[in-house]
Short mmCIF file of C-alpha atoms in Angstrom, two decimals:
data_model
loop_
_atom_site.label_atom_id
_atom_site.label_comp_id
_atom_site.label_asym_id
_atom_site.label_seq_id
_atom_site.Cartn_x
_atom_site.Cartn_y
_atom_site.Cartn_z
CA UNK A 25 -64.23 25.48 -47.05
CA UNK A 26 -64.73 28.92 -48.81
CA UNK A 27 -66.05 30.41 -45.64
CA UNK A 28 -62.99 29.56 -43.65
CA UNK A 29 -60.70 31.10 -46.25
CA UNK A 30 -62.72 34.33 -46.08
CA UNK A 31 -62.66 34.13 -42.36
CA UNK A 32 -58.93 33.68 -42.40
CA UNK A 33 -58.64 36.53 -44.90
CA UNK A 34 -60.41 38.74 -42.42
CA UNK A 35 -57.88 37.54 -39.83
CA UNK A 36 -60.67 36.60 -37.50
CA UNK A 37 -59.98 32.90 -37.97
CA UNK A 38 -58.05 31.23 -35.15
CA UNK A 39 -54.50 30.34 -36.30
CA UNK A 40 -54.49 26.55 -35.83
CA UNK A 41 -50.71 26.14 -35.95
CA UNK A 42 -49.78 24.88 -32.53
CA UNK A 43 -46.10 24.86 -31.59
CA UNK A 44 -44.91 21.48 -30.46
CA UNK A 45 -44.51 21.88 -26.73
CA UNK A 46 -41.74 19.59 -25.42
CA UNK A 47 -43.43 16.43 -24.15
CA UNK A 48 -42.42 16.39 -20.51
CA UNK A 49 -42.99 12.77 -19.73
CA UNK A 50 -41.04 12.63 -16.52
CA UNK A 51 -38.88 9.48 -16.65
CA UNK A 52 -38.06 8.32 -13.17
CA UNK A 53 -34.22 8.33 -12.92
CA UNK A 54 -33.49 4.84 -11.48
CA UNK A 55 -30.51 5.25 -9.17
CA UNK A 56 -28.03 2.53 -10.12
CA UNK A 57 -26.34 0.80 -7.19
CA UNK A 58 -23.41 -1.56 -6.82
CA UNK A 59 -24.97 -4.97 -6.24
CA UNK A 60 -21.74 -6.28 -4.72
CA UNK A 61 -21.43 -3.54 -2.15
CA UNK A 62 -25.08 -3.84 -1.22
CA UNK A 63 -24.94 -7.61 -0.84
CA UNK A 64 -21.67 -7.37 1.07
CA UNK A 65 -19.50 -9.36 -1.30
CA UNK A 66 -15.88 -9.46 -0.20
CA UNK A 67 -14.34 -11.59 -2.94
CA UNK A 68 -15.44 -12.58 -6.40
CA UNK A 69 -14.48 -16.16 -7.07
CA UNK A 70 -13.06 -16.92 -10.51
CA UNK A 71 -14.05 -20.57 -10.21
CA UNK A 72 -17.86 -20.38 -10.33
CA UNK A 73 -18.33 -19.53 -13.98
CA UNK A 74 -22.12 -19.55 -13.92
CA UNK A 75 -22.12 -16.56 -11.57
CA UNK A 76 -19.65 -14.72 -13.78
CA UNK A 77 -21.89 -15.32 -16.80
CA UNK A 78 -24.26 -12.68 -15.45
CA UNK A 79 -21.51 -10.07 -15.76
CA UNK A 80 -20.71 -10.84 -19.37
CA UNK A 81 -22.71 -10.11 -22.54
CA UNK A 82 -23.64 -12.57 -25.29
CA UNK A 83 -20.24 -12.35 -26.96
CA UNK A 84 -18.45 -13.09 -23.70
CA UNK A 85 -17.31 -9.49 -23.22
CA UNK A 86 -17.26 -7.93 -19.75
CA UNK A 87 -20.24 -5.62 -19.16
CA UNK A 88 -19.22 -1.97 -18.56
CA UNK A 89 -19.90 -0.22 -15.27
CA UNK A 90 -22.34 2.24 -16.82
CA UNK A 91 -24.68 -0.66 -17.56
CA UNK A 92 -24.23 -2.71 -14.42
CA UNK A 93 -23.67 0.23 -12.09
CA UNK A 94 -21.00 -1.59 -10.07
CA UNK A 95 -18.45 0.43 -8.13
CA UNK A 96 -14.89 0.78 -9.44
CA UNK A 97 -13.43 -1.40 -6.70
CA UNK A 98 -15.68 -4.33 -7.53
CA UNK A 99 -15.50 -3.82 -11.28
CA UNK A 100 -11.75 -4.43 -11.05
CA UNK A 101 -12.30 -7.57 -8.96
CA UNK A 102 -14.90 -8.79 -11.45
CA UNK A 103 -12.61 -8.09 -14.40
CA UNK A 104 -9.73 -9.94 -12.77
CA UNK A 105 -11.93 -12.91 -11.87
CA UNK A 106 -13.30 -13.13 -15.42
CA UNK A 107 -9.83 -12.96 -16.93
CA UNK A 108 -8.65 -15.75 -14.64
CA UNK A 109 -11.71 -17.85 -15.50
CA UNK A 110 -10.95 -17.33 -19.17
CA UNK A 111 -7.35 -18.42 -18.63
CA UNK A 112 -8.37 -21.77 -17.20
CA UNK A 113 -11.02 -22.22 -19.92
CA UNK A 114 -14.02 -21.96 -17.62
CA UNK A 115 -15.21 -19.03 -19.72
CA UNK A 116 -14.63 -18.36 -23.42
CA UNK A 117 -12.66 -15.39 -24.70
CA UNK A 118 -15.05 -15.01 -27.63
CA UNK A 119 -18.49 -16.58 -27.85
CA UNK A 120 -21.72 -16.18 -29.73
CA UNK A 121 -25.09 -16.55 -28.04
CA UNK A 122 -23.43 -17.35 -24.77
CA UNK A 123 -26.67 -17.02 -22.77
CA UNK B 2 3.77 -19.12 4.79
CA UNK B 3 1.41 -17.61 2.25
CA UNK B 4 -1.94 -19.06 1.29
CA UNK B 5 -2.16 -20.25 -2.32
CA UNK B 6 -4.65 -21.95 -4.58
CA UNK B 7 -3.68 -23.75 -7.78
CA UNK B 8 -6.03 -24.99 -10.48
CA UNK B 9 -4.61 -27.15 -13.26
CA UNK B 10 -6.03 -29.06 -16.20
CA UNK B 11 -4.80 -32.50 -17.17
CA UNK B 12 -4.82 -34.00 -20.62
CA UNK B 13 -8.12 -35.91 -21.15
CA UNK B 14 -6.46 -38.82 -22.98
CA UNK B 15 -4.67 -39.90 -19.80
CA UNK B 16 -5.83 -43.07 -18.10
CA UNK B 17 -7.08 -42.99 -14.53
CA UNK B 18 -3.95 -44.13 -12.82
CA UNK B 19 -1.81 -41.77 -14.89
CA UNK B 20 -3.95 -38.93 -13.60
CA UNK B 21 -3.72 -40.11 -10.02
CA UNK B 22 0.02 -40.48 -10.39
CA UNK B 23 0.41 -36.97 -11.86
CA UNK B 24 -1.69 -35.40 -9.10
CA UNK B 25 0.25 -37.34 -6.52
CA UNK B 26 3.54 -36.19 -8.03
CA UNK B 27 2.61 -32.55 -7.62
CA UNK B 28 1.27 -33.03 -4.16
CA UNK B 29 4.41 -34.84 -3.06
CA UNK B 30 6.51 -32.07 -4.54
CA UNK B 31 4.63 -29.54 -2.43
CA UNK B 32 4.80 -31.62 0.72
CA UNK B 33 8.52 -32.17 0.21
CA UNK B 34 8.93 -28.38 0.16
CA UNK B 35 7.21 -28.13 3.52
CA UNK B 36 3.82 -27.05 2.32
CA UNK B 37 0.68 -27.60 4.34
CA UNK B 38 -2.06 -29.04 2.12
CA UNK B 39 -5.44 -27.63 3.12
CA UNK B 40 -7.83 -28.85 0.47
CA UNK B 41 -7.85 -30.91 -2.68
CA UNK B 42 -10.63 -31.00 -5.24
CA UNK B 43 -11.18 -33.06 -8.35
CA UNK B 44 -13.75 -31.59 -10.73
CA UNK B 45 -13.28 -34.57 -13.05
CA UNK B 46 -13.68 -34.37 -16.80
CA UNK B 47 -15.07 -30.98 -17.83
CA UNK B 48 -15.68 -29.47 -21.26
CA UNK B 49 -13.27 -26.60 -21.95
CA UNK B 50 -14.76 -23.28 -23.07
CA UNK B 51 -12.28 -23.27 -25.97
CA UNK B 52 -9.86 -25.83 -27.37
CA UNK B 53 -6.45 -26.02 -25.70
CA UNK B 54 -3.81 -27.92 -27.67
CA UNK B 55 -6.61 -29.25 -29.91
CA UNK B 56 -8.37 -30.82 -26.92
CA UNK B 57 -11.99 -30.06 -26.04
CA UNK B 58 -12.08 -31.33 -22.47
CA UNK B 59 -9.76 -31.85 -19.53
CA UNK B 60 -9.47 -33.13 -15.98
CA UNK B 61 -9.60 -30.22 -13.53
CA UNK B 62 -7.85 -30.36 -10.15
CA UNK B 63 -7.65 -27.81 -7.40
CA UNK B 64 -4.99 -27.58 -4.66
CA UNK B 65 -5.24 -25.22 -1.74
CA UNK B 66 -2.15 -24.99 0.43
CA UNK B 67 0.09 -22.83 2.57
CA UNK B 68 3.73 -22.58 1.55
CA UNK B 69 6.72 -20.23 1.57
CA UNK B 70 6.84 -17.73 -1.21
CA UNK B 71 9.98 -18.95 -2.96
CA UNK B 72 8.57 -22.45 -3.44
CA UNK B 73 5.88 -21.36 -5.92
CA UNK B 74 8.16 -20.51 -8.86
CA UNK B 75 9.90 -23.93 -9.00
CA UNK B 76 6.53 -25.56 -8.42
CA UNK B 77 5.17 -23.87 -11.52
CA UNK B 78 8.33 -24.93 -13.35
CA UNK B 79 7.27 -28.49 -12.61
CA UNK B 80 3.96 -27.78 -14.29
CA UNK B 81 5.72 -26.42 -17.35
CA UNK B 82 7.97 -29.46 -17.58
CA UNK B 83 5.12 -31.95 -17.37
CA UNK B 84 3.53 -32.20 -20.80
CA UNK B 85 0.35 -33.85 -19.58
CA UNK B 86 -0.66 -30.51 -18.05
CA UNK B 87 -2.70 -28.37 -20.43
CA UNK B 88 -2.87 -25.31 -18.23
CA UNK B 89 -2.30 -24.20 -14.62
CA UNK B 90 -3.09 -21.10 -12.57
CA UNK B 91 -1.69 -20.30 -9.13
CA UNK B 92 -3.40 -17.57 -7.13
CA UNK B 93 -2.36 -16.06 -3.85
CA UNK B 94 -5.30 -15.82 -1.46
CA UNK B 95 -5.70 -12.68 0.66
CA UNK B 96 -7.84 -12.76 3.77
CA UNK B 97 -11.11 -12.22 1.93
CA UNK B 98 -10.29 -14.91 -0.60
CA UNK B 99 -9.22 -17.29 2.17
CA UNK B 100 -12.47 -16.60 4.04
CA UNK B 101 -14.41 -17.31 0.87
CA UNK B 102 -12.48 -20.56 0.32
CA UNK B 103 -13.30 -21.52 3.89
CA UNK B 104 -17.05 -21.05 3.39
CA UNK B 105 -16.84 -22.83 0.05
CA UNK B 106 -15.21 -25.84 1.69
CA UNK B 107 -17.87 -25.94 4.40
CA UNK B 108 -20.58 -25.85 1.79
CA UNK B 109 -19.01 -28.71 -0.14
CA UNK B 110 -18.53 -30.77 3.02
CA UNK B 111 -22.17 -30.24 3.98
CA UNK B 112 -23.26 -31.29 0.53
CA UNK B 113 -21.18 -34.45 0.82
CA UNK B 114 -22.48 -35.41 4.24
CA UNK B 115 -26.08 -34.81 3.31
#
């Protein structure tokens, strides 16, 4: 212990402070795609509620595009279909633990 | 002659023949206005996602038909007048929606025949 202090005093000792280099764990950027465009959907039916449940979170709220990655055109169709399904009580407006 | 699709919910406390009579009344109204009925569906008693007029379930019916545009408003007035209807929704079908309804009908028919 004493030796190292002397050594450091003489300045010969290696400075063991290492600067934190940014950890460059390269995260693969998963390209989001619109599942409706890729599958060739033309119309989203407001009557089959169990399909629409995929596009809604636990509280029954519509999932945003940034999470699902759907295109604007289909997000509008999905939103309209969900709102119609809610109107005829196939889907709840507010729910808890929907899934 | 536009392509329309109407879904409506009937009060669950109705008896069977009252339901048949109500559905028939609406269908006759449409036919009297010169509509062309394409498809009728009866989903039977279903649980509602939320209570409507204090009721937890209802009889769902679906009409798919072709009719002139100005007939739809008075038709919906009929729904409003009839108090055994909990809720109704009329939707105009564009070509994609009509194509989808077509495939849906085929699928249902196949299921029935199987």
